[in-house]
Amino acid sequence: MNPAPVRPSSRPRAALVGAVACTSLLLTSACASDDDAATAPTSGGHLIVWADDERALALMTFAESYSRTTGAQVEIVVVENEELRSAFLDSHAGGLGPDILVGPHDWTGELVAAGAIAPVDLDPRADADLFTGGALDALTVDGRVYGIPYATENLALLRNTDLAPDEPATFEELVATGEALVGSQGVERPLGLQVGEDGDAYHLHPLFTSAGGELFGSNTDGEPDPTDLRVDDPESIAAFERLGELGEGGTGALTRKVDSGNAGRLFEEGRTPFLVSGPWSVAAIREAGVPYAVGPIPPFEDGGPARPLIGVQAFFLSSGAAEPELAARLATDFTANPEFSVILYEADPRVPALMTALDVVAEQDPDLEEFQRAGELGTPMPAIPEMEAVWTPLSEAGAAVIGGADAEEQARLAADRIRSGFE
């Protein structure tokens, strides 16, 4: 069953237009309209929330419901995705900015290191069962939780059930099935997995880990340890070699010709039986009328689990919030009332992090449980500041190896570039 259609009212849409129009003024002023001020509660307080444009409409729907329920006015201000984190850090340094920031959990380490966010009243152990697996861990630094998780996302295998009726048990089986279909029924490629000319470490991570690769070792708290980079360990070099065997000089299952612009279209048009992607691809697949199933990315026959990176969308509480008590209360209110998570899901279909909300929406959309199943063996995307230095070198190494470059040379080059980025 398709999720409930989004029908935002004219008020949030107008608010979005106003917020976008005043994006350049965000560091010096909030941009509430006269209409908003006139309708604001007189005694409930006023929270300012910064978010990017992809989440703004969903959050405005949530904000209206939260305001009606609690009496607190919630104003959503849109900041461009590419500028959101840096703008928040700059505003914190200048004593300005919002009460709450909405963003991905992998910002946590940098925001904590800058002193820009405050811990929330959630216990990483006692409250873990309230949320989907790993959601609180992803936001935990030194034993304290620094965000309220509201949605999770991870890669899975989407399968055209007409072309491939059976779920492959191994990646070798997936490739064999796909290769057997190429040249018939309009199939052009055995698999849609975006690589592109610049590489894509995020989409390659499940295969890299199944083949034995690893980014970091762990410290005594089980958190990624940037002093123990493992990209050029023998196991990771072997994993790069495995990617090379699947690349343009090998089976051709992986190619730089498949990128973010065409991977989804290949699947939507029936030109590949398999797509490695996330829940953000489902709407277009449904619209195209492709019969599909969602499942875990299969591991290599002789390998370990294929571990997708788990992303968590969160509410971060600014350490410089103008209304810290009101901002902190959001954690309690959000956790206690699954309706808020359901509203966010209906406006932006991502897997709810709150288990009670997931139980509700899973009845409408069984894909959500399947995406969660696909992420059960995943690992939270490292939320340490050093990850910024990892993405580009690791992605480019993956693309080079898939293009036929020497795996050991590329692994060592990537590791050297990453370590230089740490300095």
mmCIF file of N, CA and C in Angstrom, residues 125-178:
data_model
loop_
_atom_site.group_PDB
_atom_site.id
_atom_site.type_symbol
_atom_site.label_atom_id
_atom_site.label_comp_id
_atom_site.label_asym_id
_atom_site.label_seq_id
_atom_site.Cartn_x
_atom_site.Cartn_y
_atom_site.Cartn_z
ATOM 1 N N ARG A 125 21.526 3.466 26.973
ATOM 2 C CA ARG A 125 21.196 2.074 27.277
ATOM 3 C C ARG A 125 19.737 1.915 27.686
ATOM 4 N N ALA A 126 19.318 2.682 28.668
ATOM 5 C CA ALA A 126 17.960 2.516 29.200
ATOM 6 C C ALA A 126 16.890 2.847 28.171
ATOM 7 N N ASP A 127 17.174 3.789 27.264
ATOM 8 C CA ASP A 127 16.170 4.223 26.301
ATOM 9 C C ASP A 127 16.364 3.618 24.911
ATOM 10 N N ALA A 128 17.356 2.748 24.759
ATOM 11 C CA ALA A 128 17.672 2.218 23.431
ATOM 12 C C ALA A 128 16.495 1.479 22.812
ATOM 13 N N ASP A 129 15.723 0.751 23.625
ATOM 14 C CA ASP A 129 14.617 -0.050 23.088
ATOM 15 C C ASP A 129 13.457 0.801 22.581
ATOM 16 N N LEU A 130 13.450 2.085 22.917
ATOM 17 C CA LEU A 130 12.401 2.965 22.398
ATOM 18 C C LEU A 130 12.581 3.243 20.906
ATOM 19 N N PHE A 131 13.796 3.008 20.421
ATOM 20 C CA PHE A 131 14.143 3.376 19.057
ATOM 21 C C PHE A 131 14.632 2.160 18.278
ATOM 22 N N THR A 132 14.671 2.290 16.967
ATOM 23 C CA THR A 132 15.195 1.221 16.127
ATOM 24 C C THR A 132 16.677 1.008 16.432
ATOM 25 N N GLY A 133 17.148 -0.174 16.116
ATOM 26 C CA GLY A 133 18.509 -0.557 16.477
ATOM 27 C C GLY A 133 19.567 0.415 16.001
ATOM 28 N N GLY A 134 20.425 0.830 16.915
ATOM 29 C CA GLY A 134 21.548 1.697 16.577
ATOM 30 C C GLY A 134 21.229 3.177 16.517
ATOM 31 N N ALA A 135 19.957 3.563 16.642
ATOM 32 C CA ALA A 135 19.603 4.980 16.473
ATOM 33 C C ALA A 135 20.232 5.846 17.556
ATOM 34 N N LEU A 136 20.161 5.401 18.816
ATOM 35 C CA LEU A 136 20.775 6.184 19.888
ATOM 36 C C LEU A 136 22.293 6.062 19.862
ATOM 37 N N ASP A 137 22.798 4.888 19.530
ATOM 38 C CA ASP A 137 24.255 4.720 19.441
ATOM 39 C C ASP A 137 24.856 5.712 18.458
ATOM 40 N N ALA A 138 24.157 5.939 17.363
ATOM 41 C CA ALA A 138 24.667 6.837 16.327
ATOM 42 C C ALA A 138 24.829 8.263 16.829
ATOM 43 N N LEU A 139 24.071 8.631 17.866
ATOM 44 C CA LEU A 139 24.089 10.000 18.388
ATOM 45 C C LEU A 139 24.787 10.101 19.735
ATOM 46 N N THR A 140 25.488 9.048 20.121
ATOM 47 C CA THR A 140 26.124 8.998 21.433
ATOM 48 C C THR A 140 27.614 9.311 21.327
ATOM 49 N N VAL A 141 28.063 10.242 22.150
ATOM 50 C CA VAL A 141 29.477 10.606 22.243
ATOM 51 C C VAL A 141 29.870 10.582 23.715
ATOM 52 N N ASP A 142 30.879 9.800 24.043
ATOM 53 C CA ASP A 142 31.360 9.689 25.427
ATOM 54 C C ASP A 142 30.225 9.376 26.402
ATOM 55 N N GLY A 143 29.338 8.492 25.987
ATOM 56 C CA GLY A 143 28.284 8.019 26.879
ATOM 57 C C GLY A 143 27.065 8.920 26.999
ATOM 58 N N ARG A 144 27.022 10.019 26.243
ATOM 59 C CA ARG A 144 25.875 10.932 26.308
ATOM 60 C C ARG A 144 25.241 11.060 24.934
ATOM 61 N N VAL A 145 23.910 11.152 24.910
ATOM 62 C CA VAL A 145 23.166 11.252 23.660
ATOM 63 C C VAL A 145 23.004 12.720 23.287
ATOM 64 N N TYR A 146 23.364 13.058 22.042
ATOM 65 C CA TYR A 146 23.359 14.455 21.609
ATOM 66 C C TYR A 146 22.340 14.754 20.509
ATOM 67 N N GLY A 147 21.260 14.005 20.473
ATOM 68 C CA GLY A 147 20.227 14.303 19.492
ATOM 69 C C GLY A 147 19.024 13.418 19.700
ATOM 70 N N ILE A 148 17.904 13.842 19.161
ATOM 71 C CA ILE A 148 16.669 13.068 19.234
ATOM 72 C C ILE A 148 16.452 12.425 17.868
ATOM 73 N N PRO A 149 16.626 11.118 17.746
ATOM 74 C CA PRO A 149 16.455 10.488 16.431
ATOM 75 C C PRO A 149 14.989 10.452 16.018
ATOM 76 N N TYR A 150 14.711 10.852 14.778
ATOM 77 C CA TYR A 150 13.320 10.783 14.333
ATOM 78 C C TYR A 150 13.139 9.900 13.105
ATOM 79 N N ALA A 151 14.211 9.604 12.370
ATOM 80 C CA ALA A 151 14.088 8.725 11.208
ATOM 81 C C ALA A 151 15.434 8.089 10.924
ATOM 82 N N THR A 152 15.397 6.929 10.309
ATOM 83 C CA THR A 152 16.623 6.249 9.908
ATOM 84 C C THR A 152 16.538 5.909 8.428
ATOM 85 N N GLU A 153 17.692 5.638 7.839
ATOM 86 C CA GLU A 153 17.726 5.236 6.442
ATOM 87 C C GLU A 153 18.979 4.420 6.181
ATOM 88 N N ASN A 154 18.865 3.489 5.280
ATOM 89 C CA ASN A 154 20.000 2.665 4.885
ATOM 90 C C ASN A 154 19.737 2.084 3.514
ATOM 91 N N LEU A 155 20.782 1.618 2.895
ATOM 92 C CA LEU A 155 20.657 0.976 1.597
ATOM 93 C C LEU A 155 20.060 -0.418 1.748
ATOM 94 N N ALA A 156 19.412 -0.857 0.685
ATOM 95 C CA ALA A 156 18.865 -2.207 0.609
ATOM 96 C C ALA A 156 18.953 -2.642 -0.849
ATOM 97 N N LEU A 157 18.553 -3.879 -1.107
ATOM 98 C CA LEU A 157 18.468 -4.364 -2.479
ATOM 99 C C LEU A 157 17.015 -4.307 -2.919
ATOM 100 N N LEU A 158 16.754 -3.556 -3.981
ATOM 101 C CA LEU A 158 15.430 -3.535 -4.591
ATOM 102 C C LEU A 158 15.471 -4.465 -5.798
ATOM 103 N N ARG A 159 14.497 -5.348 -5.883
ATOM 104 C CA ARG A 159 14.496 -6.411 -6.889
ATOM 105 C C ARG A 159 13.215 -6.358 -7.709
ATOM 106 N N ASN A 160 13.357 -6.357 -9.032
ATOM 107 C CA ASN A 160 12.216 -6.442 -9.929
ATOM 108 C C ASN A 160 11.710 -7.887 -9.870
ATOM 109 N N THR A 161 10.549 -8.079 -9.284
ATOM 110 C CA THR A 161 10.073 -9.437 -9.032
ATOM 111 C C THR A 161 9.598 -10.151 -10.295
ATOM 112 N N ASP A 162 9.318 -9.417 -11.372
ATOM 113 C CA ASP A 162 9.023 -10.066 -12.645
ATOM 114 C C ASP A 162 10.292 -10.657 -13.255
ATOM 115 N N LEU A 163 11.382 -9.886 -13.180
ATOM 116 C CA LEU A 163 12.632 -10.334 -13.782
ATOM 117 C C LEU A 163 13.389 -11.308 -12.881
ATOM 118 N N ALA A 164 13.333 -11.084 -11.586
ATOM 119 C CA ALA A 164 14.073 -11.910 -10.621
ATOM 120 C C ALA A 164 13.130 -12.283 -9.485
ATOM 121 N N PRO A 165 12.360 -13.342 -9.641
ATOM 122 C CA PRO A 165 11.355 -13.692 -8.635
ATOM 123 C C PRO A 165 11.929 -14.062 -7.277
ATOM 124 N N ASP A 166 13.156 -14.593 -7.255
ATOM 125 C CA ASP A 166 13.733 -15.100 -6.010
ATOM 126 C C ASP A 166 14.788 -14.152 -5.453
ATOM 127 N N GLU A 167 14.774 -13.979 -4.145
ATOM 128 C CA GLU A 167 15.774 -13.148 -3.475
ATOM 129 C C GLU A 167 17.120 -13.857 -3.492
ATOM 130 N N PRO A 168 18.174 -13.234 -4.034
ATOM 131 C CA PRO A 168 19.481 -13.906 -4.077
ATOM 132 C C PRO A 168 20.086 -14.050 -2.684
ATOM 133 N N ALA A 169 20.661 -15.227 -2.439
ATOM 134 C CA ALA A 169 21.267 -15.484 -1.135
ATOM 135 C C ALA A 169 22.679 -14.933 -1.042
ATOM 136 N N THR A 170 23.358 -14.826 -2.168
ATOM 137 C CA THR A 170 24.729 -14.316 -2.188
ATOM 138 C C THR A 170 24.868 -13.292 -3.306
ATOM 139 N N PHE A 171 25.924 -12.506 -3.238
ATOM 140 C CA PHE A 171 26.142 -11.517 -4.288
ATOM 141 C C PHE A 171 26.506 -12.209 -5.596
ATOM 142 N N GLU A 172 27.203 -13.346 -5.505
ATOM 143 C CA GLU A 172 27.519 -14.102 -6.715
ATOM 144 C C GLU A 172 26.233 -14.555 -7.418
ATOM 145 N N GLU A 173 25.252 -14.980 -6.636
ATOM 146 C CA GLU A 173 23.979 -15.391 -7.217
ATOM 147 C C GLU A 173 23.274 -14.199 -7.866
ATOM 148 N N LEU A 174 23.336 -13.042 -7.225
ATOM 149 C CA LEU A 174 22.740 -11.834 -7.795
ATOM 150 C C LEU A 174 23.364 -11.527 -9.148
ATOM 151 N N VAL A 175 24.699 -11.538 -9.215
ATOM 152 C CA VAL A 175 25.380 -11.209 -10.469
ATOM 153 C C VAL A 175 25.040 -12.224 -11.545
ATOM 154 N N ALA A 176 25.026 -13.512 -11.192
ATOM 155 C CA ALA A 176 24.707 -14.551 -12.176
ATOM 156 C C ALA A 176 23.299 -14.384 -12.730
ATOM 157 N N THR A 177 22.346 -14.070 -11.844
ATOM 158 C CA THR A 177 20.968 -13.855 -12.285
ATOM 159 C C THR A 177 20.889 -12.654 -13.214
ATOM 160 N N GLY A 178 21.548 -11.574 -12.823
ATOM 161 C CA GLY A 178 21.527 -10.372 -13.647
ATOM 162 C C GLY A 178 22.188 -10.576 -14.987
#
